[in-house]
XYZ file of C-alpha atoms in Angstrom:
767
model
C 102.460 88.906 130.796
C 104.683 85.824 130.752
C 103.002 82.432 130.686
C 103.818 79.085 132.258
C 104.793 76.114 130.164
C 106.243 73.417 132.351
C 106.149 70.093 130.432
C 106.336 68.216 133.721
C 103.734 69.806 135.939
C 104.199 69.589 139.670
C 100.660 70.533 140.675
C 98.632 67.347 140.838
C 101.681 65.093 141.031
C 101.790 62.454 143.818
C 105.194 63.508 145.133
C 106.418 62.013 148.392
C 106.679 64.545 151.178
C 110.156 66.032 151.356
C 109.662 66.418 155.143
C 109.377 62.695 155.758
C 113.028 61.529 155.635
C 114.050 63.697 158.575
C 110.913 62.757 160.491
C 111.190 59.001 160.106
C 114.932 59.064 160.819
C 114.519 61.039 164.026
C 116.466 63.997 162.653
C 113.853 66.664 163.369
C 114.063 69.094 166.243
C 111.111 69.773 168.506
C 110.970 72.300 171.341
C 112.245 69.831 173.914
C 115.228 68.966 171.690
C 116.547 72.517 171.794
C 119.369 72.880 174.312
C 120.591 76.320 175.367
C 123.522 76.762 177.734
C 122.394 77.500 181.274
C 118.761 76.552 180.709
C 116.594 76.393 183.819
C 113.527 74.182 184.051
C 110.005 75.059 185.093
C 107.237 72.968 186.647
C 103.709 73.954 187.625
C 101.725 73.144 190.744
C 98.176 72.420 189.667
C 94.888 72.295 191.487
C 93.442 68.947 192.491
C 90.068 70.630 192.933
C 87.604 71.591 190.219
C 86.341 74.551 192.236
C 87.896 75.952 195.393
C 88.894 79.164 197.098
C 92.618 79.618 197.713
C 93.086 80.720 201.313
C 96.887 80.691 201.272
C 99.952 79.368 199.453
C 103.146 78.605 201.371
C 106.184 78.228 199.113
C 108.899 78.575 201.754
C 109.850 74.894 201.962
C 110.041 74.587 198.182
C 112.370 77.571 197.957
C 114.784 75.895 200.391
C 115.202 72.758 198.276
C 118.726 72.654 196.790
C 118.613 73.418 193.088
C 115.457 75.521 193.254
C 116.015 78.985 191.799
C 112.642 80.566 192.467
C 108.985 79.828 193.176
C 106.268 82.216 192.044
C 102.511 82.619 192.476
C 100.026 85.003 190.901
C 101.130 87.790 193.255
C 104.587 87.777 191.678
C 103.328 88.275 188.140
C 102.136 91.815 188.763
C 100.765 93.379 185.586
C 101.701 90.482 183.322
C 98.846 89.942 180.909
C 96.414 87.065 181.060
C 95.175 84.784 178.313
C 93.346 86.621 175.511
C 90.019 85.632 173.998
C 89.649 86.643 170.378
C 85.945 85.889 169.964
C 83.645 88.800 169.199
C 80.116 87.824 170.210
C 77.388 90.247 171.333
C 76.925 90.344 175.126
C 79.667 87.773 175.683
C 80.642 87.451 179.331
C 84.432 87.213 179.373
C 85.976 86.040 182.650
C 89.499 87.004 183.613
C 91.986 84.300 182.701
C 95.206 84.932 184.634
C 98.359 82.960 183.945
C 98.318 81.669 187.542
C 95.132 81.302 189.592
C 94.097 84.354 191.589
C 91.995 83.673 194.683
C 90.109 80.721 193.251
C 90.663 77.669 191.067
C 87.956 76.647 188.632
C 89.103 73.394 187.039
C 91.320 70.453 187.878
C 94.777 71.187 186.554
C 94.658 74.973 186.816
C 98.132 76.264 187.661
C 98.534 77.977 191.047
C 102.335 78.217 191.320
C 105.479 77.715 189.249
C 108.883 76.401 190.309
C 112.147 77.056 188.479
C 115.111 74.798 189.187
C 118.378 73.675 187.686
C 116.757 70.534 186.291
C 113.237 69.313 185.648
C 113.344 66.610 188.333
C 114.192 69.057 191.115
C 111.466 71.398 189.900
C 108.878 68.615 190.085
C 110.112 67.456 193.490
C 109.713 70.993 194.803
C 106.036 70.997 193.861
C 105.396 68.502 196.662
C 106.766 71.006 199.189
C 104.298 73.774 198.343
C 101.347 73.924 200.727
C 98.046 75.315 199.493
C 95.076 75.829 201.796
C 91.967 75.251 199.692
C 88.314 75.650 200.615
C 86.384 73.382 198.286
C 83.332 74.818 196.530
C 80.513 73.095 194.617
C 81.509 72.076 191.102
C 79.375 72.443 187.981
C 79.911 69.773 185.340
C 76.496 68.963 183.823
C 75.362 71.232 180.995
C 71.643 70.955 181.648
C 72.060 71.547 185.382
C 74.532 74.388 184.849
C 71.862 76.615 183.277
C 69.279 76.000 186.000
C 68.459 79.004 188.166
C 69.675 77.380 191.390
C 72.979 76.104 189.995
C 76.181 76.993 191.881
C 77.954 79.885 190.168
C 81.396 79.619 188.653
C 81.727 83.422 188.570
C 79.655 85.132 191.251
C 79.506 88.465 189.441
C 78.009 86.914 186.293
C 74.756 85.933 188.007
C 74.489 82.659 186.059
C 76.661 80.195 184.164
C 75.661 81.341 180.696
C 78.599 82.795 178.793
C 76.503 83.871 175.822
C 73.282 83.197 173.976
C 72.997 83.381 170.207
C 69.610 82.832 168.582
C 69.378 82.305 164.835
C 66.142 82.334 162.867
C 65.421 82.168 159.159
C 62.159 81.599 157.345
C 59.098 80.543 159.334
C 59.957 77.540 161.476
C 56.634 77.611 163.330
C 54.684 77.259 160.097
C 57.025 74.581 158.762
C 56.547 72.416 161.819
C 52.816 73.044 162.013
C 52.328 71.975 158.401
C 54.793 69.068 158.300
C 53.590 65.493 157.850
C 56.142 64.343 160.416
C 58.204 65.915 163.187
C 61.265 63.918 164.181
C 62.953 64.700 167.495
C 66.202 63.498 169.044
C 68.683 64.433 171.762
C 72.364 64.071 170.876
C 75.479 64.246 173.005
C 78.606 65.218 171.108
C 81.067 64.132 173.747
C 84.159 65.968 174.973
C 87.422 64.900 173.327
C 91.138 65.274 174.069
C 93.210 66.256 170.979
C 96.158 64.061 172.067
C 98.845 65.295 169.684
C 101.878 62.988 169.680
C 104.075 65.853 170.861
C 102.828 67.508 174.025
C 103.151 71.248 174.424
C 106.426 72.891 175.343
C 108.000 76.306 175.560
C 111.560 77.595 175.793
C 112.182 81.303 176.336
C 115.428 83.267 176.247
C 115.756 86.961 177.078
C 118.729 89.045 175.974
C 118.772 92.084 178.291
C 121.328 93.983 176.244
C 119.056 93.941 173.201
C 115.802 93.772 175.128
C 114.674 90.884 172.923
C 112.714 87.810 173.916
C 112.970 84.665 171.800
C 110.244 82.116 172.409
C 110.345 78.634 170.938
C 106.583 78.158 171.042
C 103.613 80.200 169.891
C 102.935 83.379 171.852
C 103.611 87.104 171.809
C 102.646 88.383 175.267
C 104.096 89.440 178.684
C 104.275 93.176 178.007
C 107.321 93.036 175.742
C 106.988 95.219 172.603
C 105.978 93.049 169.657
C 109.014 93.996 167.600
C 111.201 92.744 170.460
C 109.606 89.288 170.498
C 110.778 86.551 168.143
C 108.618 83.440 168.041
C 110.065 80.254 166.584
C 107.958 77.175 165.939
C 110.337 74.292 165.241
C 108.972 70.915 164.178
C 105.487 70.545 165.631
C 104.353 67.022 166.437
C 100.690 67.505 165.665
C 98.201 69.981 167.007
C 94.714 69.433 165.557
C 93.806 72.933 166.765
C 95.095 72.539 170.312
C 98.327 74.427 169.624
C 96.567 77.369 168.036
C 96.159 78.863 171.496
C 98.232 80.938 173.868
C 98.423 79.107 177.199
C 99.372 80.233 180.720
C 102.630 78.287 180.569
C 103.958 80.381 177.672
C 103.221 83.542 179.624
C 104.841 82.347 182.847
C 107.936 80.867 181.205
C 108.496 84.039 179.189
C 108.107 86.156 182.321
C 110.579 83.971 184.217
C 113.148 84.170 181.426
C 112.976 87.957 181.568
C 113.217 88.090 185.351
C 116.008 85.530 185.729
C 117.977 86.569 182.620
C 118.433 82.911 181.761
C 116.711 80.534 179.354
C 113.733 78.756 180.917
C 112.080 75.613 179.545
C 108.875 73.772 180.322
C 107.771 70.538 178.683
C 104.261 69.280 179.270
C 103.761 65.806 180.721
C 101.105 63.637 179.127
C 98.969 63.798 182.274
C 99.117 67.598 182.110
C 98.152 67.442 178.453
C 94.919 65.688 179.360
C 93.874 68.269 181.941
C 95.327 71.583 180.722
C 95.471 71.521 176.916
C 92.164 72.487 175.328
C 89.458 69.900 174.784
C 87.139 69.638 171.818
C 83.425 69.217 171.049
C 81.225 68.789 174.197
C 77.720 69.728 173.163
C 74.232 68.582 174.060
C 71.774 69.061 171.200
C 67.977 68.941 171.265
C 66.880 68.752 167.635
C 63.585 68.629 165.738
C 63.169 68.219 161.988
C 60.012 68.846 159.952
C 59.663 66.447 157.026
C 56.891 65.688 154.560
C 55.838 62.306 153.238
C 57.785 62.809 150.008
C 60.999 63.274 151.998
C 61.241 67.047 151.702
C 62.784 68.508 154.850
C 61.112 71.846 155.455
C 62.542 72.944 158.777
C 65.048 72.324 161.531
C 64.862 73.519 165.114
C 67.679 73.032 167.615
C 68.732 73.968 171.104
C 72.504 73.684 171.345
C 74.204 73.673 174.729
C 77.927 74.161 174.218
C 80.336 73.523 177.092
C 82.880 76.359 177.176
C 84.749 75.157 180.250
C 85.818 77.390 183.127
C 87.677 80.034 181.129
C 88.185 81.013 177.529
C 91.083 80.282 175.261
C 91.569 82.176 172.005
C 88.452 80.997 170.149
C 86.437 79.154 172.817
C 83.089 80.956 172.386
C 83.484 81.200 168.610
C 83.680 77.459 167.908
C 80.023 76.536 168.610
C 78.846 79.415 166.419
C 80.187 77.411 163.470
C 77.711 74.693 164.443
C 74.994 77.307 164.047
C 76.222 78.375 160.632
C 76.619 74.869 159.175
C 73.613 73.106 160.696
C 71.743 72.620 157.392
C 74.735 70.825 155.883
C 74.276 69.866 152.227
C 70.534 70.394 152.207
C 68.046 73.036 151.149
C 66.169 73.552 154.389
C 64.387 76.909 154.206
C 63.233 77.286 157.798
C 65.719 77.328 160.661
C 65.419 78.153 164.337
C 68.424 77.690 166.620
C 69.016 78.578 170.239
C 72.750 78.397 170.965
C 73.813 78.682 174.600
C 77.460 78.813 175.633
C 77.736 77.344 179.121
C 80.479 77.794 181.716
C 81.463 74.683 183.682
C 84.264 73.602 186.019
C 86.225 71.887 183.254
C 89.154 72.680 181.001
C 88.236 75.114 178.232
C 87.066 73.802 174.893
C 88.382 75.341 171.694
C 89.239 74.447 168.111
C 89.721 70.709 167.620
C 89.943 69.219 164.131
C 86.771 70.426 162.459
C 85.901 72.991 165.146
C 82.114 73.224 165.278
C 81.546 71.733 161.833
C 81.706 68.063 162.931
C 79.057 68.866 165.526
C 76.806 70.418 162.876
C 77.339 67.549 160.455
C 76.597 65.017 163.164
C 73.316 66.765 163.972
C 72.020 67.025 160.415
C 73.265 63.649 159.149
C 71.795 61.751 162.072
C 68.524 63.656 161.719
C 68.331 63.006 157.974
C 68.611 59.270 158.650
C 65.904 59.499 161.318
C 63.709 61.511 158.948
C 64.170 58.880 156.241
C 63.053 56.173 158.650
C 60.027 58.235 159.662
C 58.749 58.550 156.077
C 59.887 55.113 154.905
C 62.559 56.311 152.467
C 66.005 54.957 151.812
C 68.791 57.044 153.354
C 70.205 57.562 149.868
C 66.990 58.841 148.332
C 66.153 61.408 150.995
C 69.550 63.002 150.506
C 69.131 63.350 146.760
C 65.664 64.770 147.418
C 67.047 67.647 149.481
C 70.313 68.496 147.699
C 70.494 71.848 145.897
C 71.249 71.665 142.194
C 74.774 72.490 140.950
C 73.366 75.431 138.988
C 72.204 77.088 142.216
C 75.757 77.889 143.369
C 76.972 80.246 144.737
C 74.209 79.465 147.218
C 73.194 81.530 150.227
C 71.854 79.243 152.930
C 69.375 80.320 155.641
C 72.093 80.807 158.263
C 73.526 83.646 156.179
C 76.697 82.235 154.644
C 77.298 81.690 150.937
C 78.474 78.303 149.671
C 80.986 79.139 146.943
C 80.499 76.042 144.791
C 78.985 72.610 144.896
C 77.917 69.487 143.074
C 76.770 67.206 145.859
C 75.083 64.778 143.490
C 78.344 63.993 141.689
C 80.413 63.117 144.752
C 77.554 61.159 146.335
C 76.869 59.202 143.141
C 80.547 58.365 142.849
C 80.651 56.994 146.394
C 77.475 54.978 145.836
C 78.953 53.506 142.682
C 82.212 52.521 144.356
C 80.421 50.488 147.031
C 77.656 49.178 144.723
C 75.013 50.537 147.064
C 72.055 48.634 145.644
C 74.067 45.421 145.794
C 74.919 46.114 149.441
C 71.254 46.559 150.313
C 70.454 43.224 148.673
C 73.289 41.580 150.595
C 72.031 43.167 153.808
C 68.581 41.663 153.303
C 70.074 38.197 152.774
C 72.233 38.442 155.896
C 69.295 39.540 158.015
C 67.480 36.381 157.015
C 70.484 34.534 158.492
C 70.321 36.510 161.747
C 73.345 38.666 160.913
C 73.284 42.414 161.367
C 75.010 44.304 158.600
C 74.692 48.089 158.520
C 75.264 50.658 155.790
C 76.028 54.152 156.964
C 75.858 57.266 154.821
C 77.042 60.759 155.544
C 77.344 63.733 153.248
C 78.976 66.919 154.414
C 79.777 70.480 153.491
C 82.260 72.401 155.586
C 83.449 75.963 155.938
C 87.182 76.233 155.212
C 89.823 78.619 153.949
C 89.266 80.759 157.033
C 89.931 84.133 155.613
C 87.737 87.172 155.190
C 89.036 89.577 157.819
C 85.559 90.899 158.514
C 84.613 87.456 159.843
C 87.796 86.762 161.811
C 88.855 87.943 165.279
C 92.287 89.220 164.233
C 92.329 89.371 160.463
C 91.879 86.668 157.866
C 94.526 87.600 155.319
C 97.790 85.757 154.794
C 101.183 86.848 153.507
C 104.140 85.412 151.652
C 107.477 86.591 150.314
C 109.005 84.927 147.249
C 112.627 85.588 146.356
C 114.718 84.285 143.477
C 118.306 84.119 144.712
C 121.327 85.019 142.519
C 121.928 81.276 142.074
C 118.477 80.756 140.577
C 117.218 78.945 143.654
C 113.882 80.162 144.999
C 113.174 80.969 148.640
C 109.601 81.142 149.896
C 108.745 82.737 153.228
C 105.235 82.017 154.453
C 103.182 83.132 157.416
C 101.453 79.753 157.697
C 103.290 77.170 159.764
C 102.674 73.444 159.262
C 102.254 70.746 161.865
C 101.835 67.767 159.594
C 100.128 69.262 156.537
C 103.109 68.837 154.201
C 103.386 72.462 153.126
C 107.131 72.239 152.544
C 106.244 69.877 149.705
C 102.972 71.259 148.357
C 104.080 74.886 148.430
C 107.297 73.928 146.628
C 105.207 72.148 143.978
C 103.135 75.269 143.403
C 106.197 77.494 143.057
C 108.018 74.991 140.832
C 105.053 75.060 138.470
C 104.830 78.837 138.532
C 108.471 79.298 137.489
C 108.911 76.099 135.481
C 111.821 74.865 137.613
C 112.687 71.683 139.476
C 111.015 71.272 142.860
C 114.442 70.800 144.464
C 115.260 74.390 143.510
C 112.571 75.672 145.899
C 112.932 76.015 149.666
C 109.977 76.888 151.903
C 110.705 78.660 155.203
C 108.132 78.970 157.975
C 107.762 79.105 161.723
C 110.043 82.044 162.583
C 108.723 85.587 163.004
C 112.267 86.891 162.765
C 112.592 85.767 159.145
C 109.226 85.902 157.474
C 106.226 88.163 156.901
C 103.386 88.646 159.284
C 100.881 85.831 159.141
C 97.641 84.677 160.689
C 98.536 80.989 160.792
C 97.554 77.440 159.939
C 94.068 76.466 161.092
C 90.627 75.996 159.624
C 92.011 74.308 156.487
C 93.284 77.667 155.249
C 97.001 77.165 154.602
C 96.821 76.504 150.859
C 93.631 78.397 150.033
C 94.838 81.602 151.698
C 98.576 81.249 152.397
C 99.273 79.361 149.189
C 97.381 81.933 147.167
C 99.415 84.771 148.705
C 102.543 82.863 147.742
C 101.508 82.210 144.141
C 100.514 85.836 143.594
C 103.864 87.003 144.993
C 105.594 84.517 142.695
C 103.673 85.903 139.739
C 104.946 89.381 140.542
C 108.547 88.134 140.648
C 108.018 86.200 137.451
C 106.748 89.273 135.657
C 109.904 91.148 136.651
C 112.077 88.250 135.473
C 110.293 88.345 132.137
C 111.254 91.994 131.756
C 114.909 91.151 132.429
C 114.864 88.262 129.969
C 113.062 90.249 127.288
C 115.613 93.038 127.641
C 118.546 90.650 127.160
C 116.943 88.724 124.292
C 115.364 91.792 122.665
C 111.964 90.150 122.852
C 108.473 91.054 124.014
C 107.860 89.999 127.658
C 104.399 88.765 126.663
C 105.991 86.253 124.266
C 108.157 84.584 126.903
C 107.539 81.127 128.311
C 108.914 79.677 131.567
C 109.719 75.967 131.630
C 112.390 73.335 132.239
C 114.650 75.850 133.977
C 114.651 78.104 130.918
C 112.972 81.261 129.716
C 112.399 81.173 125.974
C 110.444 82.873 123.245
C 107.215 81.069 122.474
C 107.533 79.266 119.171
C 111.312 79.767 119.121
C 112.788 77.390 121.705
C 116.310 78.070 120.410
C 115.959 81.662 121.541
C 116.242 81.109 125.287
C 118.153 81.999 128.407
C 118.864 79.973 131.503
C 116.653 80.746 134.522
C 119.699 80.969 136.805
C 121.455 83.326 134.396
C 118.573 85.783 134.577
C 118.586 85.519 138.366
C 122.276 86.377 138.483
C 121.876 89.240 136.017
C 119.092 90.740 138.133
C 121.439 90.888 141.124
C 124.658 91.905 139.323
C 122.552 94.700 137.852
C 124.935 95.843 135.116
C 122.407 95.656 132.298
C 119.007 96.462 133.747
C 115.940 97.329 131.679
C 114.773 100.943 131.975
C 112.772 101.784 135.116
C 113.709 98.472 136.754
C 115.403 97.973 140.116
C 117.822 95.149 141.008
C 116.675 92.022 142.797
C 113.859 89.525 142.366
C 111.589 89.592 145.386
C 107.938 90.305 146.127
C 105.666 90.151 149.154
C 101.917 89.775 148.826
C 99.097 89.912 151.356
C 96.063 87.972 150.158
C 92.617 88.802 151.500
C 90.006 86.264 150.309
C 86.511 87.417 149.445
C 84.782 84.436 151.033
C 85.385 81.157 152.764
C 85.720 77.987 150.727
C 83.277 75.101 151.083
C 84.563 71.574 150.426
C 82.035 68.764 150.426
C 81.830 65.027 150.022
C 80.219 61.716 150.860
C 81.175 58.878 153.214
C 79.817 55.332 153.207
C 80.624 52.688 155.813
C 79.722 49.010 155.928
C 79.735 47.299 159.315
C 78.552 44.105 160.918
C 77.457 44.098 164.546
C 77.553 41.054 166.802
C 74.234 41.302 168.621
C 75.450 39.038 171.420
C 78.546 41.077 172.316
C 78.010 44.520 170.792
C 81.280 44.248 168.869
C 81.474 46.259 165.635
C 83.370 44.977 162.603
C 84.116 47.679 160.031
C 84.079 45.828 156.729
C 84.457 48.697 154.299
C 84.911 52.444 154.339
C 84.659 54.700 151.280
C 84.776 58.457 150.987
C 84.669 60.794 148.019
C 85.757 64.357 148.742
C 85.541 67.471 146.619
C 88.243 69.836 147.811
C 88.648 71.751 144.568
C 91.888 71.416 142.653
C 94.351 68.992 144.225
C 97.999 69.974 144.662
C 99.352 66.582 145.791
C 97.152 63.452 145.891
C 99.484 61.663 148.340
C 99.338 64.495 150.840
C 95.569 64.701 150.423
C 95.213 60.968 151.059
C 97.260 61.285 154.231
C 95.110 64.142 155.480
C 91.895 62.271 154.705
C 93.085 59.027 156.297
C 94.111 60.792 159.492
C 90.867 62.702 159.633
C 88.724 59.602 159.223
C 90.714 57.824 161.928
C 89.991 60.650 164.354
C 86.333 60.691 163.381
C 86.072 56.955 163.989
C 87.866 57.511 167.283
C 85.063 59.771 168.432
C 82.354 57.476 167.114
C 83.687 54.280 168.673
C 86.317 54.850 171.357
C 87.045 58.304 172.730
C 85.467 60.374 175.461
C 86.766 62.735 178.143
C 84.634 62.039 181.209
C 84.345 64.248 184.296
C 82.546 63.117 187.435
C 80.147 65.300 189.427
C 82.989 66.757 191.497
C 84.853 67.854 188.375
C 87.536 65.173 188.445
C 88.693 63.988 185.028
C 88.195 60.223 185.086
C 89.900 59.686 181.733
C 93.121 61.515 182.471
C 95.632 59.162 180.880
C 96.032 56.834 177.934
C 95.149 53.995 180.304
C 91.637 55.431 180.579
C 91.144 57.421 177.385
C 90.909 55.125 174.369
C 92.299 56.243 171.022
C 92.087 53.906 168.031
C 95.058 51.634 167.453
C 96.413 50.875 164.000
C 94.771 47.451 164.133
C 91.381 49.066 164.773
C 91.508 51.413 161.792
C 90.223 49.839 158.564
C 91.520 50.320 155.050
C 90.041 53.492 153.585
C 89.020 53.769 149.940
C 89.270 57.405 148.899
C 88.404 59.208 145.707
C 87.604 62.719 144.550
C 85.514 64.908 142.354
C 86.791 68.351 141.409
C 84.686 71.492 141.642
C 87.179 74.380 141.748
C 86.559 77.171 144.216
C 85.988 80.598 142.638
C 87.301 82.292 145.787
C 91.002 81.982 144.945
C 92.943 81.721 141.679
C 94.242 78.263 142.590
C 90.710 76.858 142.811
C 91.624 75.050 146.042
C 89.417 74.630 149.116
C 91.120 72.731 151.957
C 91.222 69.140 153.170
C 92.784 68.927 156.630
C 89.507 68.494 158.503
C 87.287 66.861 155.884
C 87.803 63.268 157.005
C 86.877 64.054 160.592
C 83.705 65.892 159.669
C 82.037 63.217 157.578
C 83.203 60.056 159.315
C 81.622 60.288 162.767
C 77.946 60.379 161.712
C 78.690 57.895 158.940
C 79.872 55.304 161.441
C 77.010 55.899 163.874
C 74.490 55.751 161.027
C 75.989 52.417 159.962
C 75.663 50.874 163.421
C 72.130 52.196 163.938
C 71.199 50.885 160.487
C 72.554 47.463 161.432
C 70.419 47.420 164.563
C 67.248 48.804 162.978
C 65.554 45.359 163.101
C 65.654 45.692 166.893
C 64.152 49.192 166.758
C 67.341 50.965 167.844
C 67.192 54.622 166.780
C 70.196 56.173 168.490
C 73.222 55.253 170.600
C 75.254 57.837 172.452
C 78.893 58.054 171.403
C 81.316 56.440 171.820
C 79.686 53.256 170.564
C 81.500 50.868 172.863
C 80.468 47.199 172.772
C 78.731 47.627 176.118
C 76.679 50.579 174.889
C 75.755 48.797 171.676
C 74.736 45.664 173.571
C 72.731 47.721 176.064
C 70.931 49.551 173.259
C 69.836 46.199 171.856
C 68.571 45.058 175.251
C 66.707 48.319 175.829
C 65.084 48.086 172.405
C 63.996 44.523 173.121
C 62.323 45.780 176.284
């Protein structure tokens, strides 16, 4: 077997992203930038009601508007498929999810008709000419009320608004709580969020009747066209955070229209549509109890989790809150667990995967409760965490919820974070400031998350990933991958990995993604799995190509393949650098094929499907320092430190970017963001005028560092980082603010921690 010897290693190097020049110069192409001759434009009429019966739809006036090509409703779609749900949960009630509403609308923004016109403006004007006779019905928007016996029903045939129930028990929770020195209880609201990617959704579909092929510039394979006849192209994607993982009604309708009209059809989502019809995240109400003894040992956790599913399911809607179940013990050895998870249907847009997807909710629960438990027994927040961490020698560690943490050294990352901030010095400073009437808070959060989404047995549609690696006759290397980036930097990091594998310059590697017509099957980029699963498939495929190259080189140099070394664009005999051959020369020889080794075929290409044996489990620690103005409720973030352990690091610059973005989104939830529906189901925060996202001036400088505990699940030892910052930051910030206000007796503040809410919490605590 040939070995790698690249004097200048690419893995671990802080290389600037090769994607960035085209992005910052405006040279990228997104769906809306693609112009096809004769393209028609689509617009959707959406319900203004959260719940209503549709008595009739009159489209006649809209059809008469000059420039309108057609207007369709659900009746026109016939047997076109609806939106699939991939979750497999026992006794799950799965409502129909048609592409256009049939008989009833169940959330504001649900599409009831589609207009196609010669330009987008005419299509939108025509929407005003469609008359819909609605009969308004009672809306259900409150989780607690939705599960009451007398609640209005969203689906009459279901009998209630409960989509599923999933109990989870381990150990003896009753005994743990009966014997505990203290029982700490708290209700948490993990508010609904809007993903708000910079690029809204869009789809362009073109049907070629002669070939019977449908090309979709988006992310769906539906509408009753044979799979092999559908080509899906994902051009540059301007962010997703989970929201673009899904198939949406618009993709179905636009594809159907392209087939029927035999012309390209495009739809581009408006920002107001994005707020109401692209999936939302989070939205849970948690009732939590923790059993803790006087020495700080946490012996049990009990929780009732109400998860808002919305009015219909997207791809993973019911699956997301089950991750909260699985990860609820976080970084701690808590032997006794009792959870009642209830998925609740409401008259809102569906929830689904949003950066972290169930794990931020779990981390928020346990990290807030650990702080409350520390206060109950009079321990420092730091000490109670050390008290309940498992030891590094205990990994792999099966936790009570049934999953197996692959690796861990929580003490190391936490100690590193504490050292960076000088924790003991901060506590001394805090005491001095309190004597001056100033309210400084120190927030701590440790986290463990489930990443590298992979084992097929645990995934709705497979958890493997594939890659093809090909060395061209010129010596350049082409990588085809089934994972498609939307900001992760895979064109750079994957090229680094391949450059190291072959010992060539990174500029000799090209990474191709986002086109089902060119690359292998793939599952996709989500759940921090691209490198751990997709990257591993790629490296293994590269190893297979490399082994074949070694045979070619050994044949030409009359050497043993096991003695060959790859590096600096050469293949040479170990210990005899003068006996070498150029990498490109071997590539050409393999394709000219005039002097092949025995039993060897021409070409240098391999495809590998990688099936991981387990998930990966990154972990880390966050510490925030804030000062709160008790008179105004304003929060000043003075310092923010996080230490992550994501296994081996491919590119520190890319990792830093992922962590920074994740923390910013976590702080957004803690301090600013919230999607609010009123009792009638109207979204009150339906624009950027009403929904606050953090501005650059509101995001502090982040100090990031790492420890390295390689994952044993894949040969690269990588774990995943895309969601880490979001998972640890939200409870860290809330813990910091609550710590600052502890002299007033404040124990909890519902997110987002706006100045008004902080001020009100102080007043309520004062009595």
